[in-house]
Amino acid sequence: MSYINSELYQQVILDHNRKPRNFRKIEDATHSCHGINPLCGDDVYVYLNVNDAGVIEDVSFEGSGCAISKASCSLMTTHLKGKTVEDARINFKEFQNMIIGTMDPDKEEHHLGKLSLFMGVREYPSRTKCASLAWHTMVGALDRKFDGISTE
Amino acid sequence: MNDHKVMSSVLDVDKIRSEFPALTRTVHGKPLIYLDNGATTQKPLQMIERVRKFDAEEYGTVRRGAYKVSEYSTQLYEEARQKVADFFGAGSKSEIIFTSGTTQAINLVAYSFGKQFVKAGDEIIISNIEHHANTVPWQVLCEERGAHLKVIPVNDEGELILEEYDKLLSNKTRIVAVNHVSNALGTVNPVKEIARRAHSVGARILVDGAQSSSHMKVDVQDLDCDFYTFSGHKMYGPSGVGGLFGKMELLEQMPPYVTGGDMIMQVTLEKTTYARPPARFEAGTPPITQVIGLGASIDYMNGIGMDNIAEYEHQLLEYGTKCLEKIDGLRLIGTAKDKAAILSFYLDCVHPHDIVTCLDQDGIAVRGGHHCAQPTMIRFGVPATARASMSFYNKTEELDALAESIRRTIKIFS
């Protein structure tokens, strides 16, 4: 295994896969959503606590999935804590654009910080949904999609 | 492992490999090691060339034109039907219906047999290790008819528990639908015995042959199955064609599944009478070129010999099983005594999708996921598995490379 793959499976991603952060349920969450990727069976719940000022005070996740989906959930939760709902939506769009290759984080301005590690996913079309499931589910929670969301 | 020599030389595998152009491809700079034959098989030159010649020199519509080009095309099309009938031991070529593949063939039976023979309160039996294609059509039928779906459980090895099957059978059972070989586990089901017991209560049996048709000698009369389904693209033939064997006494009683041209006896604006099988079930222009290709792939397999194929693939299975069993943290899912050359496995520390991506970097193509068999995954308590499914063109060296690549993958994730 190789060189190309190490761009996908960066150490930080492998670390978050082994030890996912915020891997728990928020019992009194103001927002939550169930997200599935029917093609590969990734299955996550994202929980958020948003205060009256629109700030995400706490965010967490539970579920099962591959290293990319688990690390993406984990890194997303660490990134969004303390951010506003508006910021979260902007980050979602930037993240989406990065993994489908329409935004190059090395050349364009963005607010993704460490999340730009997922740039390598754009070389793996079959894996982009693994990386984006966390984000779709988070936005689904904000939009109160009570029936859950699906990447298909 | 260096005991390649223990493999008996049932087949000249190097010669066979030279007949499959796809096997010379490289992936990520590595020679392709193709181990996703359960999903689809690569194509031999003999079939590729036959299709090219047919399209270039012999192509015409079938069963319609009263001119030479069409008549000849029809003759070749019907010869291919005879080849399929002979390959599966059918009594008559009229019992072979061409469809787009196994999925459509099962849907055809669920719809047409269901319409004629299944009513409210009746029961249909499937197993816990079916492909979604042999699950969902029966669920839909049961819902529409008010019938009930019963499921044969499996033991921890992935074998059907026949004592439990006996308890499900009754005079309410209309049809039993099981696979010959499980695509997710590799289990070879005792379909002859399952058929015998179904018939003893007056029920019919459909055997999903998607995973058995190109790996063992199948004789539908010996198995005494009422329906048997298959896919051309898993038999070294083209995609877009497959079919159904059905006993004529049943096909004759079943209404059409798709209606339109070529399946009629006579149409007036008031009433239509239907053609006899197989035409009744082949509305519209069929996949003509693909049928010719399927005939050629059957010629190719017959040239090697189905018994030789089965024997060689069994050796590959035994060799591959030994390779994988030595890997710490690897759990084989599906350890039936009677197995086809499929190795489904789960690693403690690496999700199947990550396994697939890592193996791909070494040029190794395997499948990762639920294999369209989610009830099977649930039964074995895993979200998904990685699956290496073998063909007679695979070599033991490729299985060594598979094991080595899995070990490297584990190292990265642990």
Coordinates of C-alpha atoms in Angstrom, one line a residue:
Chain A
M1 CA 0.0 0.0 0.0
S2 CA 1.2 3.4 -0.8
Y3 CA 2.0 6.9 -1.3
I4 CA -1.3 7.8 -3.0
N5 CA -3.2 6.2 -0.3
S6 CA -1.4 8.0 2.5
E7 CA -3.0 11.2 1.1
L8 CA -6.4 9.7 2.0
Y9 CA -5.4 7.9 5.2
Q10 CA -3.5 10.8 6.8
Q11 CA -2.3 10.2 10.4
V12 CA -4.8 12.6 11.8
I13 CA -7.6 10.7 10.1
L14 CA -6.3 7.4 11.3
D15 CA -6.0 8.8 14.8
H16 CA -9.6 10.1 14.8
N17 CA -10.8 6.7 13.5
R18 CA -9.0 4.9 16.4
K19 CA -10.1 7.4 19.0
P20 CA -13.2 9.3 17.8
R21 CA -13.8 12.6 19.7
N22 CA -17.3 13.5 21.0
F23 CA -18.5 10.0 20.4
R24 CA -21.5 10.0 22.6
K25 CA -25.2 10.9 22.7
I26 CA -26.4 14.4 23.9
E27 CA -29.5 13.4 25.9
D28 CA -31.1 16.8 25.8
A29 CA -30.0 17.8 22.3
T30 CA -31.9 20.7 20.7
H31 CA -31.2 19.2 17.2
S32 CA -30.4 15.6 16.1
C33 CA -30.6 13.6 12.9
H34 CA -30.0 10.1 11.6
G35 CA -27.9 9.8 8.5
I36 CA -27.3 6.7 6.3
N37 CA -25.3 5.9 3.3
P38 CA -27.3 3.1 1.7
L39 CA -24.6 2.0 -0.7
C40 CA -22.1 1.1 2.0
G41 CA -24.1 1.0 5.2
D42 CA -22.5 3.9 7.1
D43 CA -25.0 4.8 9.8
V44 CA -24.6 7.8 12.1
Y45 CA -26.5 10.0 14.5
V46 CA -25.4 13.7 15.0
Y47 CA -26.6 15.6 18.0
L48 CA -26.3 19.4 18.6
N49 CA -27.1 21.8 21.4
V50 CA -27.7 25.2 19.9
N51 CA -28.4 28.2 22.3
D52 CA -30.7 31.1 21.7
A53 CA -27.9 33.2 20.1
G54 CA -27.5 30.5 17.5
V55 CA -24.2 29.2 18.8
I56 CA -23.4 25.5 18.8
E57 CA -22.6 24.8 22.5
D58 CA -22.1 21.1 22.1
V59 CA -22.0 18.6 19.2
S60 CA -21.5 14.9 19.2
F61 CA -22.1 11.7 17.2
E62 CA -22.7 8.0 17.4
G63 CA -22.8 5.2 14.9
S64 CA -20.8 2.9 12.7
G65 CA -18.9 3.4 9.5
C66 CA -15.5 3.3 7.7
A67 CA -12.5 5.2 8.8
I68 CA -13.2 8.1 6.5
S69 CA -16.8 8.6 7.8
K70 CA -15.9 8.1 11.4
A71 CA -12.9 10.5 11.3
S72 CA -15.0 13.0 9.3
C73 CA -17.7 13.0 12.1
S74 CA -15.1 13.3 14.8
L75 CA -13.2 16.2 13.2
M76 CA -16.4 17.9 12.3
T77 CA -17.6 17.9 15.9
T78 CA -14.3 19.3 17.2
H79 CA -14.4 22.0 14.5
L80 CA -18.0 23.1 15.0
K81 CA -18.1 23.4 18.8
G82 CA -18.5 27.2 19.6
K83 CA -19.3 28.1 16.1
T84 CA -22.6 29.7 15.0
V85 CA -25.2 27.8 12.9
E86 CA -24.5 30.2 10.1
D87 CA -20.7 29.3 10.2
A88 CA -21.6 25.6 10.2
R89 CA -23.6 26.0 7.1
I90 CA -20.8 27.9 5.4
N91 CA -18.3 25.2 6.5
F92 CA -20.6 22.5 5.0
K93 CA -20.6 24.2 1.6
E94 CA -16.8 24.7 1.7
F95 CA -16.3 21.1 2.7
Q96 CA -18.6 19.8 0.0
N97 CA -16.8 21.9 -2.7
M98 CA -13.4 20.7 -1.5
I99 CA -14.2 17.0 -1.6
I100 CA -15.8 17.2 -5.0
G101 CA -12.8 19.1 -6.3
T102 CA -14.4 22.5 -7.1
M103 CA -12.6 24.3 -4.3
D104 CA -8.8 23.9 -3.8
P105 CA -8.0 24.6 -0.1
D106 CA -4.4 25.3 -1.0
K107 CA -5.4 28.1 -3.3
E108 CA -8.7 29.5 -2.1
E109 CA -9.8 31.2 1.0
H110 CA -11.8 29.0 3.4
H111 CA -12.7 28.4 7.0
L112 CA -12.0 24.7 7.2
G113 CA -8.8 24.7 9.2
K114 CA -7.7 21.1 9.9
L115 CA -10.6 19.8 7.9
S116 CA -8.7 20.4 4.7
L117 CA -7.0 17.1 5.5
F118 CA -10.0 15.5 3.7
M119 CA -8.9 17.1 0.4
G120 CA -7.4 13.7 -0.6
V121 CA -10.9 12.2 -0.8
R122 CA -11.5 14.0 -4.1
E123 CA -9.2 11.4 -5.8
Y124 CA -11.6 8.7 -4.6
P125 CA -15.0 9.3 -6.1
S126 CA -16.5 6.2 -4.4
R127 CA -15.5 7.6 -1.0
T128 CA -16.7 11.2 -1.1
K129 CA -20.1 10.2 0.4
C130 CA -18.2 8.6 3.3
A131 CA -16.6 12.0 4.1
S132 CA -19.8 14.1 3.5
L133 CA -22.2 11.9 5.5
A134 CA -21.3 13.7 8.8
W135 CA -22.0 17.1 7.2
H136 CA -25.3 16.1 5.5
T137 CA -26.5 14.7 8.8
M138 CA -25.5 17.8 10.7
V139 CA -27.3 20.1 8.3
G140 CA -30.3 17.6 8.4
A141 CA -30.3 18.1 12.2
L142 CA -30.3 21.9 11.8
D143 CA -33.1 21.7 9.2
R144 CA -35.1 19.4 11.5
K145 CA -35.2 16.5 9.1
F146 CA -37.0 14.2 11.5
D147 CA -37.1 11.3 9.0
G148 CA -33.3 11.3 8.7
I149 CA -31.2 11.9 5.6
S150 CA -29.6 9.6 3.0
T151 CA -26.6 10.3 0.7
E152 CA -28.5 8.6 -2.2
Chain B
M1 CA 3.1 -19.8 1.5
N2 CA 5.1 -21.4 -1.2
D3 CA 3.2 -24.6 -1.8
H4 CA 1.7 -23.7 -5.1
K5 CA 3.0 -26.9 -6.4
V6 CA 0.5 -28.9 -4.3
M7 CA -2.2 -27.6 -6.7
S8 CA -3.0 -30.3 -9.1
S9 CA -3.0 -29.3 -12.7
V10 CA -6.7 -29.7 -13.5
L11 CA -6.5 -26.7 -15.7
D12 CA -3.8 -24.9 -17.7
V13 CA -4.4 -21.6 -15.9
D14 CA -1.7 -19.6 -17.7
K15 CA -3.3 -20.5 -21.1
I16 CA -6.7 -19.6 -19.8
R17 CA -5.5 -16.3 -18.5
S18 CA -4.0 -15.5 -21.9
E19 CA -7.6 -15.7 -23.3
F20 CA -8.9 -12.9 -21.0
P21 CA -7.5 -9.5 -22.2
A22 CA -8.8 -7.7 -19.0
L23 CA -6.4 -9.8 -16.9
T24 CA -3.4 -8.0 -18.5
R25 CA -4.6 -4.6 -17.1
T26 CA -2.7 -2.7 -14.5
V27 CA -4.3 -0.7 -11.7
H28 CA -2.4 2.0 -9.8
G29 CA 0.7 0.6 -11.6
K30 CA 0.2 -2.9 -10.3
P31 CA -1.0 -6.0 -12.3
L32 CA -4.7 -6.4 -11.8
I33 CA -5.7 -9.2 -9.3
Y34 CA -9.4 -9.6 -10.0
L35 CA -11.2 -11.2 -7.1
D36 CA -14.7 -9.8 -7.6
N37 CA -16.1 -12.6 -9.7
G38 CA -19.2 -12.9 -7.6
A39 CA -20.2 -9.4 -8.8
T40 CA -19.3 -9.9 -12.4
T41 CA -16.8 -11.9 -14.4
Q42 CA -14.3 -10.9 -17.1
K43 CA -14.7 -11.8 -20.7
P44 CA -12.8 -14.4 -22.8
L45 CA -11.7 -13.5 -26.3
Q46 CA -13.8 -16.3 -27.8
M47 CA -16.9 -14.5 -26.5
I48 CA -15.7 -11.0 -27.4
E49 CA -14.9 -12.1 -31.0
R50 CA -18.2 -14.0 -31.4
V51 CA -20.1 -10.8 -30.5
R52 CA -18.0 -8.7 -32.8
K53 CA -18.5 -11.1 -35.7
F54 CA -22.3 -11.3 -35.0
D55 CA -22.7 -7.5 -34.9
A56 CA -20.5 -7.0 -37.9
E57 CA -21.7 -9.8 -40.2
E58 CA -24.8 -11.5 -38.9
Y59 CA -27.0 -9.1 -37.0
G60 CA -30.7 -8.7 -37.7
T61 CA -33.9 -8.6 -35.8
V62 CA -35.3 -11.9 -34.6
R63 CA -38.7 -13.6 -35.0
R64 CA -40.1 -10.8 -37.2
G65 CA -38.5 -10.5 -40.6
A66 CA -39.3 -12.9 -43.4
Y67 CA -36.0 -12.1 -45.1
K68 CA -32.7 -13.8 -45.0
V69 CA -30.9 -11.5 -42.6
S70 CA -33.6 -11.8 -40.0
E71 CA -34.1 -15.5 -40.5
Y72 CA -30.4 -16.2 -40.0
S73 CA -30.2 -14.0 -36.9
T74 CA -33.3 -15.8 -35.5
Q75 CA -31.7 -19.1 -36.2
L76 CA -28.5 -18.1 -34.3
Y77 CA -30.6 -16.7 -31.4
E78 CA -32.6 -19.9 -31.1
E79 CA -29.4 -22.0 -31.3
A80 CA -28.1 -19.9 -28.3
R81 CA -31.3 -20.8 -26.4
Q82 CA -30.6 -24.5 -27.1
K83 CA -27.1 -24.1 -25.8
V84 CA -28.5 -22.6 -22.5
A85 CA -31.1 -25.4 -22.3
D86 CA -28.4 -28.1 -22.8
F87 CA -26.0 -26.3 -20.3
F88 CA -28.6 -26.4 -17.5
G89 CA -30.1 -29.8 -18.5
A90 CA -33.5 -28.4 -19.4
G91 CA -35.8 -30.9 -21.2
S92 CA -36.8 -28.4 -23.9
K93 CA -35.4 -25.1 -25.1
S94 CA -38.9 -23.6 -24.8
E95 CA -38.4 -23.7 -21.1
I96 CA -35.6 -21.1 -21.3
I97 CA -36.7 -17.5 -21.2
F98 CA -34.2 -14.7 -21.8
T99 CA -34.4 -11.7 -19.4
S100 CA -32.0 -8.9 -18.5
G101 CA -30.6 -11.1 -15.7
T102 CA -31.4 -12.9 -12.5
T103 CA -33.1 -9.9 -10.9
Q104 CA -35.6 -9.6 -13.7
A105 CA -36.1 -13.4 -13.9
I106 CA -37.0 -13.6 -10.2
N107 CA -39.3 -10.6 -10.6
L108 CA -41.0 -12.3 -13.5
V109 CA -41.7 -15.4 -11.4
A110 CA -42.8 -13.4 -8.3
Y111 CA -45.2 -11.4 -10.5
S112 CA -46.6 -14.1 -12.9
F113 CA -46.5 -17.1 -10.7
G114 CA -47.8 -14.9 -7.8
K115 CA -50.6 -13.6 -9.9
Q116 CA -51.8 -17.1 -10.9
F117 CA -51.1 -19.1 -7.8
V118 CA -50.6 -16.9 -4.6
K119 CA -53.7 -15.7 -2.7
A120 CA -54.4 -14.2 0.7
G121 CA -53.2 -16.3 3.6
D122 CA -50.8 -18.3 1.5
E123 CA -47.1 -18.6 2.5
I124 CA -43.8 -18.1 0.7
I125 CA -40.5 -19.3 2.1
I126 CA -37.1 -17.7 1.5
S127 CA -33.9 -18.0 3.6
N128 CA -31.9 -15.7 5.8
I129 CA -29.0 -15.6 3.4
E130 CA -30.7 -14.4 0.2
H131 CA -29.7 -11.6 -2.1
H132 CA -32.1 -8.6 -2.0
A133 CA -33.1 -9.7 -5.5
N134 CA -34.5 -12.9 -4.0
T135 CA -36.0 -11.1 -1.0
V136 CA -37.7 -7.9 -2.1
P137 CA -39.9 -9.3 -5.0
W138 CA -41.4 -11.8 -2.5
Q139 CA -41.9 -9.1 0.1
V140 CA -43.8 -7.0 -2.5
L141 CA -45.8 -10.0 -3.6
C142 CA -46.8 -10.9 0.0
E143 CA -47.8 -7.3 0.7
E144 CA -49.9 -7.2 -2.5
R145 CA -51.6 -10.5 -2.0
G146 CA -51.9 -10.6 1.8
A147 CA -49.6 -13.6 1.9
H148 CA -47.0 -14.3 4.5
L149 CA -43.2 -14.5 4.1
K150 CA -41.4 -17.2 6.2
V151 CA -37.6 -17.3 6.6
I152 CA -35.4 -20.4 6.9
P153 CA -32.8 -19.6 9.6
V154 CA -29.0 -20.4 9.3
N155 CA -26.5 -21.7 11.8
D156 CA -23.3 -19.9 12.7
E157 CA -21.5 -21.5 9.8
G158 CA -24.0 -20.1 7.3
E159 CA -25.8 -23.3 6.6
L160 CA -29.6 -23.5 6.3
I161 CA -31.2 -25.3 9.3
L162 CA -33.3 -27.8 7.5
E163 CA -35.2 -29.0 10.6
E164 CA -36.5 -25.4 10.9
Y165 CA -37.3 -25.4 7.2
D166 CA -39.5 -28.5 7.8
K167 CA -41.4 -26.7 10.5
L168 CA -42.2 -23.8 8.0
L169 CA -43.5 -26.1 5.3
S170 CA -47.2 -26.7 5.2
N171 CA -50.1 -27.0 2.7
K172 CA -50.2 -23.1 2.8
T173 CA -46.7 -23.0 1.2
R174 CA -46.9 -21.9 -2.4
I175 CA -43.3 -21.4 -3.3
V176 CA -39.8 -21.7 -1.7
A177 CA -37.2 -19.4 -3.1
V178 CA -33.6 -20.0 -2.2
N179 CA -30.2 -19.4 -3.7
H180 CA -28.0 -22.3 -4.9
V181 CA -24.9 -20.5 -3.6
S182 CA -25.0 -17.5 -1.2
N183 CA -23.3 -14.5 -2.8
A184 CA -22.4 -13.1 0.6
L185 CA -21.1 -16.3 2.3
G186 CA -20.4 -18.9 -0.4
T187 CA -22.6 -21.5 1.2
V188 CA -23.8 -24.2 -1.3
N189 CA -27.4 -24.9 -0.4
P190 CA -28.7 -28.5 -0.7
V191 CA -31.3 -27.4 -3.2
K192 CA -32.2 -30.9 -4.4
E193 CA -33.2 -31.8 -0.9
I194 CA -35.0 -28.5 -0.4
A195 CA -36.9 -29.1 -3.6
R196 CA -37.9 -32.6 -2.6
R197 CA -39.3 -31.3 0.7
A198 CA -41.1 -28.4 -1.0
H199 CA -42.7 -30.8 -3.4
S200 CA -43.8 -33.1 -0.6
V201 CA -46.3 -30.4 0.5
G202 CA -47.2 -29.5 -3.0
A203 CA -45.1 -26.3 -3.1
R204 CA -43.0 -25.1 -5.9
I205 CA -39.3 -24.1 -5.8
L206 CA -37.3 -21.3 -7.4
V207 CA -33.5 -21.6 -7.2
D208 CA -31.5 -18.4 -7.6
G209 CA -28.6 -19.6 -9.6
A210 CA -26.7 -16.4 -10.0
Q211 CA -23.7 -17.7 -8.1
S212 CA -23.8 -21.3 -9.1
S213 CA -24.3 -21.2 -12.9
S214 CA -20.7 -20.7 -13.8
H215 CA -19.0 -22.6 -11.0
M216 CA -20.5 -26.1 -11.1
K217 CA -22.5 -28.4 -13.3
V218 CA -26.2 -27.6 -12.9
D219 CA -28.9 -30.0 -14.0
V220 CA -32.3 -28.6 -13.4
Q221 CA -34.0 -31.9 -14.0
D222 CA -31.8 -33.7 -11.5
L223 CA -32.3 -30.9 -8.9
D224 CA -36.0 -31.0 -9.8
C225 CA -36.4 -27.3 -9.4
D226 CA -39.4 -25.6 -10.9
F227 CA -37.6 -22.4 -11.7
Y228 CA -33.8 -21.6 -12.0
T229 CA -32.5 -18.1 -12.7
F230 CA -29.1 -17.0 -14.0
S231 CA -27.1 -13.9 -15.2
G232 CA -25.0 -13.9 -18.3
H233 CA -22.4 -11.4 -17.0
K234 CA -21.5 -13.7 -14.1
M235 CA -21.0 -16.5 -16.7
Y236 CA -18.2 -14.8 -18.7
G237 CA -20.9 -13.4 -21.1
P238 CA -22.2 -9.9 -21.8
S239 CA -24.1 -7.8 -19.2
G240 CA -27.8 -7.2 -19.9
V241 CA -28.8 -10.8 -20.5
G242 CA -29.7 -13.6 -18.3
G243 CA -32.6 -15.9 -17.9
L244 CA -35.1 -18.2 -16.4
F245 CA -35.6 -21.9 -16.7
G246 CA -39.2 -22.8 -15.8
K247 CA -41.0 -26.1 -16.1
M248 CA -43.4 -25.8 -19.1
E249 CA -46.4 -27.0 -17.2
L250 CA -46.0 -23.9 -15.0
L251 CA -45.0 -21.4 -17.6
E252 CA -48.0 -22.3 -19.6
Q253 CA -50.3 -21.4 -16.8
M254 CA -48.6 -18.1 -16.0
P255 CA -49.7 -14.7 -17.4
P256 CA -47.2 -12.4 -19.1
Y257 CA -45.0 -10.2 -17.0
V258 CA -44.3 -7.5 -19.5
T259 CA -46.7 -7.0 -22.4
G260 CA -46.2 -5.6 -25.9
G261 CA -44.9 -6.8 -29.2
D262 CA -43.9 -10.4 -30.0
M263 CA -45.6 -12.0 -27.0
I264 CA -49.0 -12.2 -28.5
M265 CA -51.0 -14.7 -30.5
Q266 CA -53.5 -12.2 -31.8
V267 CA -54.4 -8.6 -30.9
T268 CA -57.7 -6.9 -31.7
L269 CA -58.7 -3.7 -30.1
E270 CA -61.0 -5.7 -27.8
K271 CA -58.9 -8.6 -26.8
T272 CA -55.4 -10.1 -26.9
T273 CA -54.4 -13.7 -26.7
Y274 CA -50.9 -14.5 -25.7
A275 CA -48.2 -16.5 -27.3
R276 CA -46.9 -19.8 -25.7
P277 CA -43.8 -19.7 -23.7
P278 CA -41.1 -18.6 -24.1
A279 CA -42.3 -15.9 -26.4
R280 CA -45.1 -15.0 -24.0
F281 CA -42.4 -13.7 -21.6
E282 CA -40.1 -12.0 -24.1
A283 CA -42.0 -8.9 -25.1
G284 CA -40.2 -6.4 -27.3
T285 CA -36.9 -6.8 -29.2
P286 CA -34.7 -9.0 -26.9
P287 CA -31.0 -8.4 -26.2
I288 CA -30.0 -10.2 -29.4
T289 CA -26.3 -9.7 -29.5
Q290 CA -26.0 -10.4 -25.8
V291 CA -27.8 -13.7 -26.2
I292 CA -25.4 -14.7 -28.9
G293 CA -22.5 -13.7 -26.6
L294 CA -24.0 -15.8 -23.8
G295 CA -24.1 -18.8 -26.1
A296 CA -20.4 -18.2 -26.9
S297 CA -19.5 -18.0 -23.2
I298 CA -21.3 -21.3 -22.6
D299 CA -19.2 -22.8 -25.4
Y300 CA -16.1 -21.5 -23.7
M301 CA -17.0 -22.9 -20.3
N302 CA -17.9 -26.3 -21.9
G303 CA -14.5 -26.3 -23.5
I304 CA -12.9 -26.2 -20.1
G305 CA -15.4 -28.5 -18.6
M306 CA -17.7 -27.6 -15.6
D307 CA -16.3 -30.4 -13.5
N308 CA -12.8 -29.2 -14.0
I309 CA -13.8 -25.7 -13.2
A310 CA -15.5 -26.8 -10.0
E311 CA -12.5 -29.0 -8.9
Y312 CA -10.0 -26.2 -9.6
E313 CA -12.0 -23.5 -7.9
H314 CA -12.4 -25.8 -4.9
Q315 CA -8.7 -26.1 -4.6
L316 CA -8.4 -22.3 -4.8
L317 CA -11.0 -22.0 -2.0
E318 CA -9.0 -24.4 0.2
Y319 CA -5.8 -22.6 -0.5
G320 CA -7.3 -19.1 0.1
T321 CA -9.0 -20.2 3.3
K322 CA -5.7 -21.4 4.7
C323 CA -4.0 -18.1 3.7
L324 CA -6.7 -16.0 5.4
E325 CA -7.1 -18.1 8.5
K326 CA -3.5 -17.4 9.4
I327 CA -4.2 -13.6 9.7
D328 CA -4.7 -12.4 13.3
G329 CA -7.9 -10.5 13.8
L330 CA -9.5 -11.8 10.6
R331 CA -12.9 -13.5 10.9
L332 CA -14.2 -15.6 8.0
I333 CA -17.9 -15.0 7.7
G334 CA -19.4 -18.2 6.1
T335 CA -17.7 -21.4 7.0
A336 CA -20.1 -24.0 5.6
K337 CA -18.9 -27.5 4.9
D338 CA -20.1 -27.2 1.3
K339 CA -18.8 -23.9 -0.1
A340 CA -18.2 -22.2 -3.4
A341 CA -15.0 -20.2 -3.9
I342 CA -16.1 -17.1 -2.0
L343 CA -14.1 -15.8 1.0
S344 CA -16.1 -13.2 3.0
F345 CA -14.2 -11.7 5.9
Y346 CA -14.2 -9.1 8.6
L347 CA -11.3 -7.5 10.4
D348 CA -11.5 -6.3 14.0
C349 CA -9.7 -3.0 13.3
V350 CA -10.5 -2.1 9.7
H351 CA -13.9 -1.3 8.1
P352 CA -14.5 -3.3 4.9
H353 CA -14.6 -0.1 2.8
D354 CA -11.2 0.9 4.0
I355 CA -10.0 -2.6 3.2
V356 CA -11.2 -2.3 -0.4
T357 CA -9.5 1.1 -0.9
C358 CA -6.2 -0.2 0.5
L359 CA -6.3 -3.5 -1.5
D360 CA -7.1 -1.5 -4.6
Q361 CA -3.8 0.3 -4.2
D362 CA -2.1 -3.1 -4.6
G363 CA -4.2 -3.8 -7.8
I364 CA -6.5 -6.1 -5.9
A365 CA -10.2 -5.8 -6.7
V366 CA -12.5 -7.2 -4.0
R367 CA -16.0 -6.1 -3.0
G368 CA -16.7 -4.4 0.3
G369 CA -20.2 -3.8 1.7
H370 CA -23.4 -5.6 2.5
H371 CA -23.4 -7.5 -0.9
C372 CA -27.1 -6.7 -1.3
A373 CA -27.7 -9.1 1.5
Q374 CA -28.4 -7.0 4.6
P375 CA -30.4 -9.6 6.4
T376 CA -27.3 -11.9 6.1
M377 CA -25.1 -9.2 7.6
I378 CA -27.5 -8.6 10.5
R379 CA -27.6 -12.4 11.2
F380 CA -23.8 -12.4 11.5
G381 CA -23.6 -9.2 13.5
V382 CA -21.4 -7.3 11.1
P383 CA -22.3 -4.1 9.2
A384 CA -20.5 -5.3 6.1
T385 CA -17.8 -7.7 4.9
A386 CA -15.0 -7.7 2.4
R387 CA -15.3 -10.4 -0.1
A388 CA -12.9 -12.2 -2.4
S389 CA -14.7 -14.3 -5.0
M390 CA -12.7 -16.5 -7.2
S391 CA -12.8 -17.8 -10.8
F392 CA -10.9 -20.5 -12.6
Y393 CA -8.6 -17.8 -14.0
N394 CA -7.3 -16.9 -10.5
K395 CA -4.0 -18.3 -9.2
T396 CA -2.8 -19.3 -5.8
E397 CA -0.1 -16.6 -6.1
E398 CA -2.9 -14.0 -6.2
L399 CA -4.3 -15.3 -3.0
D400 CA -0.8 -15.0 -1.4
A401 CA -0.8 -11.4 -2.6
L402 CA -4.3 -10.8 -1.1
A403 CA -3.2 -12.1 2.3
E404 CA -0.1 -10.0 2.2
S405 CA -2.0 -6.8 1.3
I406 CA -4.5 -7.5 4.1
R407 CA -1.6 -7.7 6.5
R408 CA -0.2 -4.4 5.3
T409 CA -3.7 -2.8 5.7
I410 CA -4.0 -4.1 9.3
K411 CA -0.6 -2.6 10.1
I412 CA -1.7 0.9 8.9
F413 CA -4.9 0.9 10.9
S414 CA -3.7 -0.6 14.1

